[in-house]
Amino acid sequence: MTLETVSSWRSHGGTQGVYRHASSETHTDMTFSVFVPDHLPEGRLPIVWYLSGLTCNHSNVTEKGEYRAACAELGLIFIAPDTSPRGDNVPDDEAYDFGQGAGFYVDATQDPWSANFRMRSYIEKELPALIAANFPADMSRQAIMGHSMGGHGALTIALRNPDRFKSVSAFAPISAPLHCPWGEKALGGYLGPNRDDWREYDACALIEDGARVAEILVDQGGGDNFLETQLKPHLLSRACDDAGIALTLRMEPVYDHSYYFISSFMADHLRWHAARLI
Amino acid sequence: MTLETVSSWRSHGGTQGVYRHASSETHTDMTFSVFVPDHLPEGRLPIVWYLSGLTCNHSNVTEKGEYRAACAELGLIFIAPDTSPRGDNVPDDEAYDFGQGAGFYVDATQDPWSANFRMRSYIEKELPALIAANFPADMSRQAIMGHSMGGHGALTIALRNPDRFKSVSAFAPISAPLHCPWGEKALGGYLGPNRDDWREYDACALIEDGARVAEILVDQGGGDNFLETQLKPHLLSRACDDAGIALTLRMEPVYDHSYYFISSFMADHLRWHAARLI
């Protein structure tokens, strides 16, 4: 696996890089960003995965996420993948919430999506191997977080892989894709009409079906336009209550769905993860 | 003067707004951003002006500057104006370093620029009056900072108005526009060929001619591509030495000219200003 360095900047006492590689999962070039704080030559640092939301690629959080100061202070590697395969030869949809930029962290089973839209396997298998081989990462200490569609990704990937991640958090996650328009459209499109096939891509359904993590941290803006129609944190709250999962759900009045919200609580989340990555 | 709110976000325990107004100086609509931390109802907060560099408008630092956490903590209002008048009826140049996006904080005297390109008067007179009338700003406590062309703007405006600003700092400023290609092109184009007319827009020349501030803080990336050809901090260092101005010039190895550099030292600069705005 060859890794091409697209860009590299000195920032906040570390190195912010953007990298590209040919993915065997998506059969496209994939681009992602990694921040590595300064560290001892042989040192290996814990890593935080950040999964982005609809329409985003790696650059949104890289430019607007305000994570570098805290990562440098706490000694955390921060990895921001893309949200889907991209390219002229990759199927797409005119809507912002399906196709390129909207991979929903699933392995699609339906034509024409199944050939390229394998973001689950990309995030769960291919990219971790690439990170382990190319960065000073301690793969025994991983955390995962995400925003909106990426919050859904972080929660479902953590719930399916409880031994891999020491902690999981989310900003305004899509809590129950089975029960919101974004989720029903995406899961129906990528996975077909059988809703049983969707359950491994729904945090609440995974919990109902027995998946467990010890605890979850969620921040949710009270002024978020998508709160009631798409995000539905009360469903996650109910599922966690029933399952005995310690969910810390912080409603943040007035904050919306943007990076002005995410960046406000990014350092908080990173500190919370760092305390669990020791 | 009517102020239109373009956008408003809750962020970092304050309000990040973008505003537009019809400028009597530039005869165009002008857009700027203001961050106001939460404060007591009748409270007035000190303000920091941030002047941006070539090609930028208010949005670059607003999205990438990472200033809100420190401003909220320190109780500072942060104001980011545009770098020039803009619009289809405003003269422009195909180059990135002249015309729209490249106002150089001068009052142009040459046709066709003189009708609109009045960024000096806009920043020195019109916008402060608008801020005083519309925001909870303590106009007796102002600081100014900027990046590159905006560092030049901050230094020259502070040197010409020592009673208005309690402190001035810059990231990678154009230290001596009389002695670099960006400066000679812009000042020649906006002000005409008489180099004596340029001196009030050159920090080093202003100091040579007797202008004074007590101290200046500058951060400069050692890996900045423009360091030797355009920025020339050694000329500012020499001028300050000769004049007895306490210049703190910090060379930051490897850092470049981007917002990855600026954001790394933003909080440092804001703390430095806050200590002088008490």
Coordinates of N, CA, C and O in Angstrom, one line a residue, chain B residues 78-222:
Chain B
F78 N -13.7 40.2 19.0 CA -12.8 39.9 17.9 C -13.5 40.4 16.6 O -14.5 39.9 16.2
I79 N -12.9 41.3 15.9 CA -13.4 41.9 14.7 C -12.6 41.6 13.5 O -11.4 41.9 13.5
A80 N -13.2 41.0 12.4 CA -12.5 40.7 11.2 C -13.1 41.4 10.0 O -14.1 40.9 9.5
P81 N -12.5 42.5 9.5 CA -13.1 43.2 8.3 C -12.6 42.5 7.1 O -11.8 41.6 7.1
D82 N -13.2 42.9 6.0 CA -12.7 42.5 4.6 C -11.4 43.2 4.3 O -11.0 44.1 5.0
T83 N -10.8 42.7 3.2 CA -9.5 43.3 2.8 C -9.6 44.3 1.7 O -8.6 44.9 1.3
S84 N -10.8 44.5 1.2 CA -11.0 45.5 0.1 C -12.5 45.7 -0.2 O -13.3 44.8 0.3
P85 N -12.9 46.7 -0.9 CA -14.2 46.8 -1.4 C -14.3 45.7 -2.5 O -13.3 45.2 -3.1
R86 N -15.5 45.2 -2.8 CA -15.8 44.2 -3.7 C -17.0 44.5 -4.5 O -17.9 45.1 -4.0
G87 N -17.1 43.9 -5.7 CA -18.4 44.0 -6.5 C -18.1 44.2 -7.9 O -17.0 44.6 -8.3
D88 N -19.1 44.0 -8.7 CA -19.0 44.1 -10.2 C -18.7 45.5 -10.6 O -18.0 45.7 -11.7
N89 N -19.1 46.5 -9.8 CA -18.8 47.9 -10.2 C -17.6 48.4 -9.6 O -17.3 49.6 -9.7
V90 N -16.8 47.6 -9.0 CA -15.6 48.0 -8.3 C -14.4 47.6 -9.2 O -14.3 46.5 -9.7
P91 N -13.4 48.5 -9.4 CA -12.3 48.2 -10.3 C -11.6 46.9 -9.7 O -11.6 46.7 -8.5
D92 N -11.0 46.2 -10.6 CA -10.3 45.0 -10.1 C -9.1 44.7 -11.1 O -8.9 45.4 -12.1
D93 N -8.3 43.8 -10.7 CA -7.1 43.4 -11.5 C -7.0 41.9 -11.5 O -7.5 41.3 -10.5
E94 N -6.5 41.3 -12.5 CA -6.5 39.9 -12.6 C -5.5 39.3 -11.6 O -5.7 38.1 -11.2
A95 N -4.5 40.0 -11.2 CA -3.5 39.4 -10.3 C -4.2 39.3 -8.9 O -5.1 40.0 -8.5
Y96 N -3.6 38.3 -8.1 CA -4.2 38.1 -6.7 C -3.7 39.2 -5.8 O -4.3 39.3 -4.7
D97 N -2.6 39.9 -6.2 CA -2.0 40.8 -5.2 C -2.3 42.3 -5.5 O -1.5 43.2 -5.1
F98 N -3.4 42.6 -6.3 CA -3.8 44.0 -6.5 C -5.2 44.0 -6.8 O -5.8 43.1 -7.4
G99 N -5.9 45.1 -6.4 CA -7.3 45.2 -6.7 C -8.2 44.5 -5.6 O -7.7 44.5 -4.4
Q100 N -9.3 43.9 -6.0 CA -10.2 43.3 -5.0 C -9.5 42.2 -4.2 O -8.8 41.3 -4.8
G101 N -9.6 42.2 -2.9 CA -8.9 41.2 -2.1 C -7.5 41.6 -1.7 O -6.8 40.9 -1.0
A102 N -7.1 42.8 -2.1 CA -5.7 43.3 -1.9 C -5.7 44.8 -1.7 O -4.9 45.5 -2.4
G103 N -6.5 45.3 -0.8 CA -6.7 46.7 -0.6 C -5.5 47.4 0.1 O -5.3 48.6 0.1
F104 N -4.6 46.6 0.7 CA -3.4 47.1 1.4 C -3.6 48.2 2.4 O -2.7 48.8 2.9
Y105 N -4.9 48.4 2.8 CA -5.2 49.3 3.9 C -4.7 50.7 3.7 O -4.2 51.4 4.5
V106 N -4.9 51.1 2.4 CA -4.5 52.5 2.0 C -5.8 53.2 1.5 O -6.8 52.6 1.3
D107 N -5.7 54.5 1.5 CA -6.7 55.4 0.8 C -6.0 55.7 -0.6 O -5.1 56.5 -0.7
A108 N -6.5 55.0 -1.6 CA -6.0 55.2 -3.0 C -6.1 56.6 -3.5 O -7.2 57.3 -3.2
T109 N -5.1 57.1 -4.2 CA -5.2 58.4 -4.8 C -5.3 58.4 -6.3 O -5.5 59.4 -7.0
Q110 N -5.1 57.2 -6.9 CA -5.0 57.0 -8.3 C -6.3 56.5 -8.9 O -6.9 55.6 -8.4
D111 N -6.6 57.0 -10.1 CA -7.7 56.4 -10.9 C -7.3 55.1 -11.4 O -6.2 54.9 -11.8
P112 N -8.2 54.1 -11.5 CA -9.7 54.1 -11.1 C -9.9 53.7 -9.6 O -11.0 53.6 -9.2
W113 N -8.8 53.6 -8.8 CA -8.9 53.0 -7.5 C -9.4 53.9 -6.4 O -10.0 53.5 -5.4
S114 N -9.2 55.2 -6.6 CA -9.5 56.2 -5.5 C -11.0 56.3 -5.2 O -11.3 56.6 -4.0
A115 N -11.9 55.9 -6.1 CA -13.3 56.0 -5.8 C -13.7 55.0 -4.7 O -14.6 55.4 -3.9
N116 N -13.2 53.8 -4.7 CA -13.6 52.8 -3.8 C -12.6 52.3 -2.8 O -12.9 51.9 -1.7
F117 N -11.3 52.3 -3.2 CA -10.3 51.7 -2.3 C -9.8 52.7 -1.3 O -8.8 53.3 -1.3
R118 N -10.6 52.7 -0.2 CA -10.4 53.6 0.9 C -10.4 52.8 2.2 O -11.1 53.1 3.2
M119 N -9.6 51.7 2.2 CA -9.6 50.8 3.4 C -8.9 51.5 4.6 O -9.3 51.1 5.7
R120 N -8.0 52.4 4.4 CA -7.5 53.1 5.6 C -8.6 53.9 6.3 O -8.8 53.7 7.5
S121 N -9.3 54.7 5.6 CA -10.4 55.4 6.3 C -11.5 54.5 6.8 O -12.1 54.8 7.8
Y122 N -11.7 53.4 6.1 CA -12.7 52.5 6.5 C -12.4 51.9 7.9 O -13.2 51.8 8.8
I123 N -11.1 51.4 8.0 CA -10.7 50.8 9.2 C -10.4 51.8 10.3 O -10.6 51.6 11.5
E124 N -9.9 53.0 9.9 CA -9.6 54.0 11.0 C -10.8 54.8 11.4 O -10.8 55.3 12.6
K125 N -11.8 55.0 10.6 CA -12.9 55.8 11.0 C -14.2 55.2 10.9 O -15.0 55.1 11.9
E126 N -14.6 54.7 9.7 CA -16.0 54.3 9.6 C -16.4 53.1 10.4 O -17.4 53.1 11.1
L127 N -15.6 52.0 10.3 CA -15.9 50.8 11.0 C -15.9 50.9 12.5 O -16.8 50.4 13.2
P128 N -14.9 51.6 13.1 CA -14.9 51.8 14.5 C -16.2 52.5 15.0 O -16.8 52.1 16.0
A129 N -16.7 53.5 14.3 CA -18.0 54.2 14.7 C -19.1 53.2 14.6 O -20.0 53.2 15.5
L130 N -19.1 52.3 13.6 CA -20.2 51.3 13.5 C -20.1 50.3 14.6 O -21.2 49.9 15.2
I131 N -18.9 49.9 14.9 CA -18.7 49.0 16.1 C -19.2 49.6 17.4 O -19.9 49.0 18.1
A132 N -18.8 50.8 17.6 CA -19.1 51.5 18.9 C -20.7 51.6 19.0 O -21.2 51.5 20.1
A133 N -21.3 51.8 17.9 CA -22.8 52.0 17.9 C -23.6 50.7 18.0 O -24.8 50.8 18.5
N134 N -23.0 49.6 17.7 CA -23.8 48.4 17.5 C -23.4 47.2 18.3 O -24.0 46.2 18.4
F135 N -22.2 47.3 19.0 CA -21.7 46.2 19.8 C -21.3 46.6 21.2 O -21.0 47.8 21.4
P136 N -21.3 45.7 22.1 CA -20.9 46.1 23.5 C -19.4 46.3 23.7 O -18.7 45.6 24.5
A137 N -18.8 47.2 22.9 CA -17.4 47.4 22.8 C -16.9 48.6 23.7 O -17.5 49.6 23.6
D138 N -15.9 48.3 24.4 CA -15.2 49.4 25.1 C -14.1 50.0 24.2 O -13.0 49.5 24.1
M139 N -14.5 51.1 23.6 CA -13.6 51.7 22.6 C -12.3 52.3 23.2 O -11.4 52.7 22.5
S140 N -12.3 52.4 24.5 CA -11.1 52.9 25.2 C -10.0 51.8 25.3 O -8.9 52.0 25.8
R141 N -10.5 50.5 25.0 CA -9.5 49.4 25.1 C -9.5 48.6 23.8 O -10.3 47.7 23.5
Q142 N -8.6 49.0 22.8 CA -8.5 48.4 21.5 C -7.1 47.9 21.3 O -6.2 48.5 21.6
A143 N -7.1 46.7 20.7 CA -5.8 46.1 20.2 C -6.0 45.9 18.7 O -7.1 45.8 18.2
I144 N -4.8 45.7 18.0 CA -4.9 45.4 16.6 C -3.8 44.4 16.2 O -2.7 44.4 16.7
M145 N -4.2 43.5 15.3 CA -3.3 42.5 14.9 C -3.7 42.1 13.4 O -4.7 42.5 12.9
G146 N -2.8 41.4 12.7 CA -3.1 41.0 11.4 C -2.0 40.1 10.8 O -1.0 39.9 11.4
H147 N -2.3 39.6 9.6 CA -1.5 38.6 9.0 C -1.0 39.1 7.6 O -1.8 39.5 6.8
S148 N 0.3 39.0 7.4 CA 0.8 39.3 6.0 C 0.5 40.7 5.6 O 0.8 41.7 6.3
M149 N -0.3 40.9 4.5 CA -0.8 42.3 4.2 C -1.5 42.9 5.4 O -1.5 44.1 5.6
G150 N -2.3 42.1 6.1 CA -3.0 42.6 7.3 C -2.0 42.9 8.5 O -2.4 43.7 9.3
G151 N -0.9 42.2 8.5 CA 0.1 42.5 9.5 C 0.7 43.9 9.2 O 0.9 44.7 10.1
H152 N 0.9 44.2 7.9 CA 1.3 45.5 7.5 C 0.2 46.5 7.9 O 0.5 47.6 8.4
G153 N -1.0 46.2 7.6 CA -2.1 47.1 8.0 C -2.1 47.3 9.5 O -2.2 48.5 9.9
A154 N -2.0 46.3 10.3 CA -2.1 46.5 11.7 C -0.9 47.3 12.2 O -1.1 48.3 13.0
L155 N 0.3 47.1 11.7 CA 1.5 47.9 12.2 C 1.3 49.3 11.8 O 1.6 50.2 12.6
T156 N 1.0 49.6 10.5 CA 0.9 51.0 10.1 C -0.3 51.7 10.7 O -0.1 52.9 11.1
I157 N -1.4 51.1 10.9 CA -2.5 51.8 11.5 C -2.2 52.0 13.0 O -2.5 53.1 13.5
A158 N -1.6 51.1 13.7 CA -1.2 51.3 15.1 C -0.1 52.4 15.2 O -0.2 53.3 16.1
L159 N 0.8 52.4 14.3 CA 1.9 53.5 14.4 C 1.3 54.9 14.1 O 1.8 55.9 14.6
R160 N 0.3 54.9 13.2 CA -0.3 56.2 12.9 C -1.3 56.7 14.0 O -1.7 57.8 14.0
N161 N -1.8 55.7 14.8 CA -2.8 56.0 15.8 C -2.4 55.4 17.2 O -3.1 54.6 17.7
P162 N -1.3 55.9 17.7 CA -0.8 55.3 18.9 C -1.7 55.5 20.1 O -1.7 54.7 21.1
D163 N -2.6 56.5 20.1 CA -3.5 56.7 21.2 C -4.7 55.8 21.2 O -5.3 55.6 22.2
R164 N -5.0 55.3 20.0 CA -6.2 54.5 19.9 C -5.9 53.0 20.4 O -6.8 52.4 20.9
F165 N -4.8 52.5 20.1 CA -4.5 51.1 20.4 C -3.5 50.9 21.5 O -2.5 51.6 21.6
K166 N -3.9 50.0 22.4 CA -3.1 49.7 23.6 C -2.0 48.7 23.2 O -1.0 48.5 24.0
S167 N -2.2 48.0 22.1 CA -1.2 47.0 21.7 C -1.4 46.6 20.3 O -2.4 46.8 19.7
V168 N -0.2 46.1 19.7 CA -0.3 45.7 18.3 C 0.6 44.5 18.1 O 1.7 44.4 18.7
S169 N 0.1 43.5 17.3 CA 1.0 42.4 17.0 C 0.7 41.9 15.6 O -0.3 42.4 14.9
A170 N 1.5 41.0 15.1 CA 1.3 40.6 13.7 C 1.9 39.2 13.5 O 2.8 38.8 14.2
F171 N 1.2 38.5 12.5 CA 1.8 37.2 12.0 C 2.4 37.5 10.7 O 1.7 37.9 9.7
A172 N 3.6 37.2 10.5 CA 4.3 37.2 9.2 C 3.9 38.5 8.4 O 3.5 38.5 7.3
P173 N 4.1 39.7 9.0 CA 3.7 40.9 8.4 C 4.6 41.3 7.2 O 5.8 40.9 7.2
I174 N 4.1 42.0 6.2 CA 4.9 42.7 5.2 C 5.5 43.9 6.0 O 4.8 44.9 6.2
S175 N 6.8 43.8 6.3 CA 7.4 44.7 7.2 C 7.7 46.0 6.6 O 7.7 47.1 7.2
A176 N 8.0 46.0 5.3 CA 8.5 47.2 4.6 C 8.0 47.2 3.1 O 8.8 46.8 2.2
P177 N 6.8 47.6 2.9 CA 6.3 47.6 1.5 C 7.1 48.4 0.5 O 7.0 48.0 -0.7
L178 N 7.8 49.4 1.0 CA 8.7 50.1 0.0 C 9.8 49.2 -0.5 O 10.4 49.6 -1.5
H179 N 10.0 48.1 0.1 CA 11.2 47.3 -0.3 C 10.8 45.8 -0.6 O 11.6 44.9 -0.3
C180 N 9.7 45.6 -1.2 CA 9.3 44.3 -1.6 C 8.3 44.3 -2.8 O 7.6 45.4 -2.9
P181 N 8.3 43.3 -3.6 CA 7.5 43.4 -4.8 C 6.0 43.6 -4.5 O 5.3 44.4 -5.2
W182 N 5.4 42.9 -3.5 CA 4.0 43.1 -3.2 C 3.7 44.6 -2.9 O 2.8 45.2 -3.4
G183 N 4.6 45.1 -2.0 CA 4.4 46.5 -1.6 C 4.6 47.5 -2.7 O 3.8 48.5 -2.9
E184 N 5.6 47.4 -3.5 CA 5.9 48.3 -4.5 C 4.8 48.3 -5.6 O 4.4 49.4 -6.1
K185 N 4.3 47.2 -5.9 CA 3.2 47.1 -6.9 C 2.0 47.8 -6.3 O 1.3 48.6 -7.0
A186 N 1.6 47.4 -5.1 CA 0.3 47.9 -4.5 C 0.4 49.4 -4.3 O -0.5 50.2 -4.7
L187 N 1.5 49.9 -3.6 CA 1.6 51.3 -3.3 C 1.8 52.1 -4.5 O 1.2 53.2 -4.7
G188 N 2.6 51.6 -5.5 CA 2.7 52.3 -6.8 C 1.4 52.4 -7.5 O 1.0 53.5 -8.0
G189 N 0.6 51.4 -7.5 CA -0.7 51.3 -8.2 C -1.7 52.2 -7.5 O -2.5 52.9 -8.2
Y190 N -1.8 52.2 -6.2 CA -2.9 52.9 -5.5 C -2.5 54.4 -5.3 O -3.4 55.2 -5.2
L191 N -1.2 54.6 -5.1 CA -0.7 56.0 -4.7 C 0.1 56.7 -5.7 O 0.4 57.9 -5.5
G192 N 0.5 56.1 -6.8 CA 1.3 56.7 -7.8 C 2.8 56.6 -7.5 O 3.2 56.0 -6.6
P193 N 3.6 57.1 -8.5 CA 5.0 56.8 -8.4 C 5.9 57.5 -7.4 O 7.0 57.1 -7.1
N194 N 5.3 58.5 -6.7 CA 6.2 59.3 -5.8 C 6.3 58.5 -4.5 O 5.4 58.4 -3.7
R195 N 7.5 57.9 -4.3 CA 7.7 57.0 -3.1 C 7.5 57.8 -1.8 O 7.3 57.1 -0.7
D196 N 7.7 59.1 -1.8 CA 7.5 59.8 -0.5 C 6.0 59.6 0.0 O 5.8 59.6 1.2
D197 N 5.1 59.5 -1.0 CA 3.7 59.3 -0.6 C 3.4 57.9 0.0 O 2.3 57.7 0.5
W198 N 4.4 57.0 -0.2 CA 4.1 55.6 0.3 C 4.5 55.5 1.8 O 4.2 54.5 2.4
R199 N 5.3 56.5 2.3 CA 5.9 56.2 3.6 C 4.9 56.1 4.8 O 5.2 55.4 5.7
E200 N 3.8 56.7 4.7 CA 2.8 56.5 5.8 C 2.1 55.1 5.7 O 1.3 54.8 6.6
Y201 N 2.5 54.4 4.7 CA 2.0 53.0 4.6 C 3.1 52.0 4.6 O 3.0 50.9 4.1
D202 N 4.1 52.3 5.3 CA 5.3 51.4 5.5 C 5.7 51.5 7.0 O 6.1 52.6 7.4
A203 N 5.6 50.4 7.7 CA 5.9 50.4 9.1 C 7.3 50.9 9.4 O 7.5 51.7 10.3
C204 N 8.3 50.4 8.6 CA 9.7 50.8 8.9 C 9.8 52.3 8.6 O 10.5 53.0 9.4
A205 N 9.2 52.8 7.5 CA 9.4 54.2 7.2 C 8.7 55.1 8.2 O 9.2 56.2 8.6
L206 N 7.5 54.7 8.7 CA 6.8 55.4 9.7 C 7.7 55.5 11.0 O 7.8 56.6 11.6
I207 N 8.3 54.4 11.3 CA 9.2 54.5 12.5 C 10.4 55.4 12.3 O 10.8 56.2 13.1
E208 N 11.0 55.3 11.1 CA 12.1 56.2 10.7 C 11.7 57.6 10.8 O 12.5 58.5 11.2
D209 N 10.4 57.9 10.4 CA 9.9 59.3 10.4 C 9.4 59.7 11.7 O 8.8 60.8 11.9
G210 N 9.6 58.9 12.8 CA 9.2 59.3 14.1 C 8.0 58.7 14.8 O 7.7 59.0 16.0
A211 N 7.2 57.9 14.1 CA 6.1 57.2 14.7 C 6.6 56.2 15.7 O 7.6 55.6 15.6
R212 N 5.8 56.1 16.8 CA 6.2 55.2 17.9 C 5.0 54.4 18.5 O 3.9 55.0 18.6
V213 N 5.3 53.2 18.8 CA 4.5 52.4 19.8 C 5.4 51.9 20.8 O 6.6 51.8 20.6
A214 N 4.9 51.5 22.0 CA 5.8 51.0 23.0 C 6.5 49.7 22.6 O 7.7 49.5 22.9
E215 N 5.6 48.8 22.1 CA 6.2 47.4 21.9 C 5.3 46.8 20.7 O 4.2 47.2 20.4
I216 N 5.9 45.8 20.1 CA 5.3 45.0 19.0 C 5.6 43.5 19.2 O 6.8 43.2 19.5
L217 N 4.6 42.7 19.0 CA 4.9 41.2 19.0 C 4.7 40.7 17.6 O 3.6 41.0 17.0
V218 N 5.7 40.0 17.1 CA 5.6 39.4 15.7 C 6.0 37.9 15.8 O 7.0 37.6 16.4
D219 N 5.1 37.0 15.2 CA 5.5 35.7 15.0 C 5.7 35.5 13.5 O 4.9 36.0 12.7
Q220 N 6.8 34.8 13.1 CA 7.2 34.6 11.8 C 7.6 33.1 11.5 O 8.5 32.6 12.2
G221 N 6.9 32.4 10.6 CA 7.3 31.1 10.3 C 8.7 31.0 9.6 O 8.9 31.7 8.6
G222 N 9.5 30.1 10.1 CA 10.8 29.9 9.4 C 10.7 29.2 8.1 O 11.6 29.3 7.3

